[in-house]
CSV table of C-alpha atoms in Angstrom, one decimal:
chain,number,residue,atom,x,y,z
A,1,UNK,CA,-8.2,3.9,16.6
A,2,UNK,CA,-10.0,1.4,14.5
A,3,UNK,CA,-10.0,1.5,10.7
A,4,UNK,CA,-13.2,2.4,8.8
A,5,UNK,CA,-11.8,0.4,5.9
A,6,UNK,CA,-10.0,-2.8,6.6
A,7,UNK,CA,-8.8,-5.7,4.4
A,8,UNK,CA,-7.6,-8.7,6.5
A,9,UNK,CA,-5.5,-11.4,4.9
A,10,UNK,CA,-3.8,-14.5,6.2
A,11,UNK,CA,-0.1,-14.8,5.8
A,12,UNK,CA,1.5,-18.0,4.7
A,13,UNK,CA,5.1,-18.3,3.6
A,14,UNK,CA,4.5,-20.0,0.2
A,15,UNK,CA,6.6,-20.8,-2.8
A,16,UNK,CA,5.6,-21.0,-6.4
A,17,UNK,CA,7.0,-23.1,-9.2
A,18,UNK,CA,5.5,-24.9,-12.2
A,19,UNK,CA,6.9,-27.6,-14.3
A,20,UNK,CA,8.3,-25.0,-16.7
A,21,UNK,CA,9.9,-22.9,-14.0
A,22,UNK,CA,12.6,-24.4,-11.9
A,23,UNK,CA,14.9,-21.9,-10.1
A,24,UNK,CA,17.7,-22.7,-12.6
A,25,UNK,CA,15.3,-22.5,-15.5
A,26,UNK,CA,14.3,-18.9,-14.8
A,27,UNK,CA,17.8,-17.6,-14.9
A,28,UNK,CA,18.7,-19.8,-17.9
A,29,UNK,CA,15.5,-18.8,-19.8
A,30,UNK,CA,16.1,-15.1,-19.2
A,31,UNK,CA,19.6,-15.3,-20.7
A,32,UNK,CA,18.6,-17.5,-23.7
A,33,UNK,CA,15.5,-15.5,-24.6
A,34,UNK,CA,17.4,-12.2,-24.3
A,35,UNK,CA,20.0,-13.4,-26.7
A,36,UNK,CA,17.3,-14.6,-29.2
A,37,UNK,CA,15.4,-11.3,-29.0
A,38,UNK,CA,17.9,-9.1,-30.8
A,39,UNK,CA,15.4,-8.4,-33.6
A,40,UNK,CA,12.7,-7.3,-31.1
A,41,UNK,CA,10.4,-10.2,-32.2
A,42,UNK,CA,10.3,-11.7,-28.7
A,43,UNK,CA,7.6,-11.3,-26.0
A,44,UNK,CA,5.8,-8.0,-25.8
A,45,UNK,CA,6.2,-5.7,-22.9
A,46,UNK,CA,3.8,-6.3,-20.0
A,47,UNK,CA,3.0,-3.0,-18.3
A,48,UNK,CA,3.6,-2.9,-14.5
A,49,UNK,CA,0.3,-3.4,-12.7
A,50,UNK,CA,-1.2,-4.4,-9.3
A,51,UNK,CA,-3.0,-7.7,-8.6
A,52,UNK,CA,-4.7,-9.4,-5.8
A,53,UNK,CA,-5.0,-13.2,-5.6
A,54,UNK,CA,-4.0,-16.4,-4.0
A,55,UNK,CA,-1.1,-18.7,-3.9
A,56,UNK,CA,-2.3,-22.1,-2.7
A,57,UNK,CA,-5.2,-20.5,-1.0
A,58,UNK,CA,-3.1,-17.7,0.8
A,59,UNK,CA,-4.1,-14.2,-0.1
A,60,UNK,CA,-1.4,-12.1,-1.7
A,61,UNK,CA,-0.9,-8.7,-3.3
A,62,UNK,CA,1.4,-8.7,-6.3
A,63,UNK,CA,2.9,-5.9,-8.5
A,64,UNK,CA,4.9,-6.9,-11.5
A,65,UNK,CA,5.7,-6.1,-15.1
A,66,UNK,CA,8.0,-7.3,-17.9
A,67,UNK,CA,10.2,-5.6,-20.5
A,68,UNK,CA,10.9,-8.0,-23.3
A,69,UNK,CA,11.9,-11.2,-21.7
A,70,UNK,CA,12.8,-9.9,-18.2
A,71,UNK,CA,10.0,-9.8,-15.6
A,72,UNK,CA,10.3,-8.3,-12.1
A,73,UNK,CA,8.2,-6.9,-9.3
A,74,UNK,CA,7.3,-7.6,-5.6
A,75,UNK,CA,4.6,-9.0,-3.5
A,76,UNK,CA,3.5,-8.7,0.1
A,77,UNK,CA,1.3,-10.6,2.5
A,78,UNK,CA,-1.0,-8.9,5.0
A,79,UNK,CA,0.4,-10.6,8.0
A,80,UNK,CA,4.0,-10.1,7.0
A,81,UNK,CA,3.9,-6.6,5.5
A,82,UNK,CA,7.4,-6.4,4.0
A,83,UNK,CA,7.9,-6.4,0.2
A,84,UNK,CA,9.2,-9.6,-1.2
A,85,UNK,CA,11.2,-9.1,-4.4
A,86,UNK,CA,10.2,-11.0,-7.5
A,87,UNK,CA,12.5,-11.7,-10.5
A,88,UNK,CA,12.0,-13.9,-13.5
A,89,UNK,CA,11.4,-14.2,-17.2
A,90,UNK,CA,8.8,-14.4,-20.0
A,91,UNK,CA,9.0,-17.1,-22.6
A,92,UNK,CA,8.1,-17.0,-26.3
A,93,UNK,CA,4.5,-18.1,-25.4
A,94,UNK,CA,4.0,-15.2,-23.0
A,95,UNK,CA,4.3,-17.5,-19.9
A,96,UNK,CA,5.6,-15.6,-16.9
A,97,UNK,CA,8.0,-17.3,-14.5
A,98,UNK,CA,8.8,-15.5,-11.3
A,99,UNK,CA,10.8,-16.3,-8.1
A,100,UNK,CA,10.2,-14.9,-4.6
A,101,UNK,CA,13.6,-13.9,-3.3
A,102,UNK,CA,14.9,-13.8,0.3
A,103,UNK,CA,18.3,-13.1,1.8
A,104,UNK,CA,19.4,-16.7,0.9
A,105,UNK,CA,18.2,-16.5,-2.7
A,106,UNK,CA,15.1,-18.0,-4.4
A,107,UNK,CA,12.4,-19.0,-1.8
A,108,UNK,CA,9.8,-20.1,-4.3
A,109,UNK,CA,8.7,-20.0,-8.0
A,110,UNK,CA,5.6,-19.1,-9.8
A,111,UNK,CA,4.5,-19.9,-13.3
A,112,UNK,CA,1.6,-17.8,-14.8
A,113,UNK,CA,-0.4,-17.6,-18.0
A,114,UNK,CA,-2.9,-14.9,-18.8
A,115,UNK,CA,-6.5,-15.6,-20.0
A,116,UNK,CA,-8.6,-13.3,-22.2
A,117,UNK,CA,-10.0,-11.4,-19.1
A,118,UNK,CA,-6.5,-10.4,-17.9
A,119,UNK,CA,-6.4,-12.9,-15.1
A,120,UNK,CA,-3.2,-14.7,-14.5
A,121,UNK,CA,-3.4,-18.3,-13.4
A,122,UNK,CA,-0.9,-21.1,-13.0
A,123,UNK,CA,1.0,-23.0,-10.3
A,124,UNK,CA,3.4,-22.4,-7.5
A,125,UNK,CA,5.9,-24.7,-5.8
A,126,UNK,CA,8.2,-24.2,-2.8
A,127,UNK,CA,11.9,-24.1,-3.4
A,128,UNK,CA,12.4,-27.5,-1.8
A,129,UNK,CA,9.4,-28.8,-3.8
A,130,UNK,CA,7.6,-30.0,-0.7
A,131,UNK,CA,4.5,-27.9,-1.4
A,132,UNK,CA,2.7,-27.0,-4.6
A,133,UNK,CA,-0.7,-25.7,-5.6
A,134,UNK,CA,-2.6,-23.2,-7.8
A,135,UNK,CA,-1.8,-19.5,-8.3
A,136,UNK,CA,-4.3,-16.9,-9.5
A,137,UNK,CA,-4.0,-13.1,-9.8
A,138,UNK,CA,-6.8,-10.7,-10.7
A,139,UNK,CA,-5.8,-7.2,-11.9
A,140,UNK,CA,-6.8,-4.2,-9.8
A,141,UNK,CA,-8.2,-1.7,-12.2
A,142,UNK,CA,-9.4,1.7,-11.2
A,143,UNK,CA,-11.1,4.3,-13.4
A,144,UNK,CA,-11.1,8.1,-12.9
A,145,UNK,CA,-13.5,9.3,-10.2
A,146,UNK,CA,-13.8,5.9,-8.6
A,147,UNK,CA,-12.8,5.0,-5.0
A,148,UNK,CA,-9.3,3.7,-4.7
A,149,UNK,CA,-8.4,0.2,-3.5
A,150,UNK,CA,-6.8,0.2,-0.1
A,151,UNK,CA,-4.9,-2.9,1.1
A,152,UNK,CA,-3.4,-3.2,4.6
A,153,UNK,CA,0.1,-4.1,5.6
A,154,UNK,CA,-0.2,-5.9,9.0
A,155,UNK,CA,3.2,-5.7,10.8
A,156,UNK,CA,4.0,-7.3,14.1
A,157,UNK,CA,7.5,-6.8,15.5
A,158,UNK,CA,8.5,-8.5,18.8
A,159,UNK,CA,10.9,-7.3,21.5
A,160,UNK,CA,13.4,-9.8,20.1
A,161,UNK,CA,13.3,-8.0,16.8
A,162,UNK,CA,13.3,-4.4,16.0
A,163,UNK,CA,10.9,-1.5,16.9
A,164,UNK,CA,9.3,0.3,14.1
A,165,UNK,CA,7.9,-0.7,10.7
A,166,UNK,CA,9.7,-3.5,9.0
A,167,UNK,CA,10.2,-1.4,5.9
A,168,UNK,CA,12.3,1.1,7.9
A,169,UNK,CA,13.4,-0.6,11.1
A,170,UNK,CA,15.3,1.0,13.9
A,171,UNK,CA,16.9,-0.9,16.8
A,172,UNK,CA,14.9,-0.9,20.0
A,173,UNK,CA,13.6,-3.2,22.7
A,174,UNK,CA,9.8,-2.8,22.1
A,175,UNK,CA,6.8,-4.4,20.4
A,176,UNK,CA,5.0,-2.8,17.5
A,177,UNK,CA,1.7,-3.8,16.0
A,178,UNK,CA,1.0,-1.8,12.9
A,179,UNK,CA,-1.8,-1.6,10.3
A,180,UNK,CA,-0.6,0.5,7.4
A,181,UNK,CA,-2.6,1.5,4.3
A,182,UNK,CA,-1.4,0.7,0.8
A,183,UNK,CA,-3.0,2.2,-2.3
A,184,UNK,CA,-3.1,-0.2,-5.3
A,185,UNK,CA,-4.5,-0.1,-8.8
A,186,UNK,CA,-3.7,3.5,-9.9
A,187,UNK,CA,-2.8,4.1,-13.5
A,188,UNK,CA,-0.3,6.7,-12.5
A,189,UNK,CA,2.4,4.3,-11.3
A,190,UNK,CA,4.9,7.0,-10.3
A,191,UNK,CA,2.2,8.7,-8.1
A,192,UNK,CA,1.1,5.5,-6.6
A,193,UNK,CA,4.7,4.7,-5.5
A,194,UNK,CA,5.2,8.2,-4.1
A,195,UNK,CA,1.9,8.1,-2.2
A,196,UNK,CA,2.6,4.7,-0.6
A,197,UNK,CA,6.1,5.9,0.4
A,198,UNK,CA,4.5,8.9,2.1
A,199,UNK,CA,2.0,6.7,3.9
A,200,UNK,CA,4.7,4.3,5.1
A,201,UNK,CA,6.7,7.3,6.3
A,202,UNK,CA,3.7,8.7,8.3
A,203,UNK,CA,3.1,5.3,9.9
A,204,UNK,CA,6.8,4.9,10.9
A,205,UNK,CA,6.1,6.1,14.5
A,206,UNK,CA,8.3,4.7,17.2
A,207,UNK,CA,7.8,5.2,20.9
A,208,UNK,CA,10.6,7.2,22.7
A,209,UNK,CA,10.1,4.8,25.6
A,210,UNK,CA,7.7,2.2,26.9
A,211,UNK,CA,6.9,-1.3,26.0
A,212,UNK,CA,5.5,-0.9,22.5
A,213,UNK,CA,3.3,0.8,20.1
A,214,UNK,CA,-0.1,0.3,18.4
A,215,UNK,CA,-0.4,1.9,15.0
A,216,UNK,CA,-3.6,2.0,13.0
A,217,UNK,CA,-5.4,4.1,10.4
A,218,UNK,CA,-8.8,5.3,9.3
A,219,UNK,CA,-10.1,6.3,5.8
A,220,UNK,CA,-12.5,9.2,6.4
A,221,UNK,CA,-12.9,9.9,2.6
A,222,UNK,CA,-12.7,7.7,-0.4
A,223,UNK,CA,-14.8,9.0,-3.3
A,224,UNK,CA,-14.7,11.2,-6.4
A,225,UNK,CA,-11.0,10.5,-6.9
A,226,UNK,CA,-10.1,11.7,-3.4
A,227,UNK,CA,-8.9,9.6,-0.5
A,228,UNK,CA,-7.9,10.6,3.0
A,229,UNK,CA,-5.9,8.8,5.7
A,230,UNK,CA,-5.7,9.4,9.4
A,231,UNK,CA,-2.8,7.5,11.0
A,232,UNK,CA,-2.5,7.3,14.7
A,233,UNK,CA,0.0,5.6,17.2
A,234,UNK,CA,-0.4,4.9,20.9
A,235,UNK,CA,2.6,4.0,23.0
A,236,UNK,CA,2.1,1.5,25.7
A,237,UNK,CA,4.0,1.3,28.9
A,238,UNK,CA,4.2,2.9,32.4
A,239,UNK,CA,1.9,5.9,32.7
A,240,UNK,CA,4.7,8.4,32.5
A,241,UNK,CA,5.9,6.8,29.2
A,242,UNK,CA,2.6,6.5,27.5
A,243,UNK,CA,1.8,8.8,24.6
A,244,UNK,CA,0.1,9.4,21.3
A,245,UNK,CA,1.0,10.7,17.8
A,246,UNK,CA,-1.0,11.2,14.7
A,247,UNK,CA,-0.5,12.3,11.0
A,248,UNK,CA,-2.5,12.2,7.9
A,249,UNK,CA,-2.9,13.3,4.3
A,250,UNK,CA,-5.5,13.7,1.5
A,251,UNK,CA,-4.7,12.6,-2.1
A,252,UNK,CA,-6.3,13.7,-5.3
A,253,UNK,CA,-5.4,10.5,-7.2
A,254,UNK,CA,-6.7,11.5,-10.6
A,255,UNK,CA,-4.3,14.5,-10.8
A,256,UNK,CA,-1.5,13.2,-8.6
A,257,UNK,CA,-1.7,15.7,-5.8
A,258,UNK,CA,-1.1,15.3,-2.0
A,259,UNK,CA,-2.2,17.7,0.7
A,260,UNK,CA,-1.8,17.6,4.5
A,261,UNK,CA,-2.0,21.2,5.7
A,262,UNK,CA,-5.1,23.2,6.7
A,263,UNK,CA,-4.1,25.9,4.2
A,264,UNK,CA,-4.5,23.5,1.4
A,265,UNK,CA,-8.2,23.4,2.0
A,266,UNK,CA,-9.2,26.5,4.0
A,267,UNK,CA,-8.5,30.2,3.6
A,268,UNK,CA,-7.9,30.6,7.3
A,269,UNK,CA,-8.3,34.4,7.6
A,270,UNK,CA,-11.8,34.0,6.1
A,271,UNK,CA,-12.9,31.4,8.6
A,272,UNK,CA,-15.5,32.8,11.1
A,273,UNK,CA,-15.4,29.9,13.5
A,274,UNK,CA,-12.6,27.9,15.4
A,275,UNK,CA,-10.0,30.4,14.1
A,276,UNK,CA,-7.5,29.6,16.9
A,277,UNK,CA,-7.8,25.8,16.1
A,278,UNK,CA,-7.2,26.4,12.4
A,279,UNK,CA,-4.2,28.7,13.1
A,280,UNK,CA,-2.5,26.2,15.4
A,281,UNK,CA,-3.4,23.1,13.4
A,282,UNK,CA,-0.6,20.6,13.0
A,283,UNK,CA,-2.3,19.1,9.9
A,284,UNK,CA,-5.6,18.5,8.2
A,285,UNK,CA,-7.4,16.1,6.0
A,286,UNK,CA,-10.7,16.1,4.1
A,287,UNK,CA,-13.6,13.9,5.3
A,288,UNK,CA,-17.0,13.1,3.8
A,289,UNK,CA,-18.5,16.0,5.7
A,290,UNK,CA,-15.8,18.5,6.4
A,291,UNK,CA,-12.2,19.0,7.4
A,292,UNK,CA,-10.5,17.0,10.2
A,293,UNK,CA,-8.0,19.3,12.0
A,294,UNK,CA,-5.0,17.7,13.8
A,295,UNK,CA,-4.9,19.4,17.3
A,296,UNK,CA,-1.9,17.9,19.0
A,297,UNK,CA,-2.5,14.1,18.5
A,298,UNK,CA,-6.3,14.5,18.3
A,299,UNK,CA,-8.4,14.8,15.1
A,300,UNK,CA,-11.2,17.4,15.4
A,301,UNK,CA,-13.9,17.6,12.7
A,302,UNK,CA,-15.2,20.9,11.3
A,303,UNK,CA,-18.2,20.6,9.0
A,304,UNK,CA,-18.1,22.2,5.6
A,305,UNK,CA,-21.2,24.2,6.6
A,306,UNK,CA,-19.3,25.7,9.5
A,307,UNK,CA,-16.5,26.7,7.1
A,308,UNK,CA,-18.8,28.1,4.4
A,309,UNK,CA,-17.1,30.9,2.5
A,310,UNK,CA,-13.6,29.8,3.7
A,311,UNK,CA,-13.1,26.7,1.7
A,312,UNK,CA,-10.6,27.2,-1.1
A,313,UNK,CA,-12.2,26.8,-4.6
A,314,UNK,CA,-10.5,25.8,-7.8
A,315,UNK,CA,-8.2,23.2,-6.3
A,316,UNK,CA,-8.0,19.5,-7.0
A,317,UNK,CA,-9.8,18.9,-3.7
A,318,UNK,CA,-12.8,21.2,-4.4
A,319,UNK,CA,-15.1,18.4,-5.4
A,320,UNK,CA,-15.1,17.2,-1.7
A,321,UNK,CA,-17.5,20.0,-0.8
A,322,UNK,CA,-18.7,21.1,-4.2
A,323,UNK,CA,-21.1,18.2,-4.8
């Protein structure tokens, strides 16, 4: 299944450091500034937010915030998929200094200043100082009723590695190629985190047997504060071991609600068509034109016009068909 909404990025393992942000300086600055901030006169809190930008020309998605002098967050690259922890500090001038962390410790450093438009700009340098370049991050800002911003985690796992998504790996000898949606830019940070956890869980489909899996997604609805995802997996291998699986959800992001069952949208006893399909549905999501019903591992579309009189009114999802 090919995505109707796709965002492709190149992955480069980069490192970020400015002249004011050596690895030791970040740790030292954090401690010094914290000790000097006992009166509360230090740097202001930077609310957690999502950004997209570049580190030395490599596209990156970043989420970070700061409380007083301590900054933290994470970033991910499309081709790598896994979250990279960020830790750092904010100095008395509002300059943010972050480090990308790996299992061995700091992998890179980033120094950022914010301009009047909210864009962060600065420099990055690799931990061994062999590479350096510019860094720029633009805030992802969404207003109520607007479409949501959907990024893509692109995960490739080889037979020498582990089967399954890198954020929840399980031992196996298979290959996995996964494109997983990530929602960014919501003002409700708790809901954004919960929604992305749910999407990652739905996409964590591993073949019971075979040589690997292909995982992809579609976005059949993204308007009026509603967004739907259909996630599908196909297992490759000998014919007897091939298979498919699917799952999906619809989110009303302005009110923080998630639905994935046909009863969330349709009063099934009132439906005059496809009653058996509705009763035995394994899931359902809203689309631009109707309700997609999960029949086994296949999505079957039922138009709003066919379900007239059976669509549930007064729910956070009503605006999908009440236009």
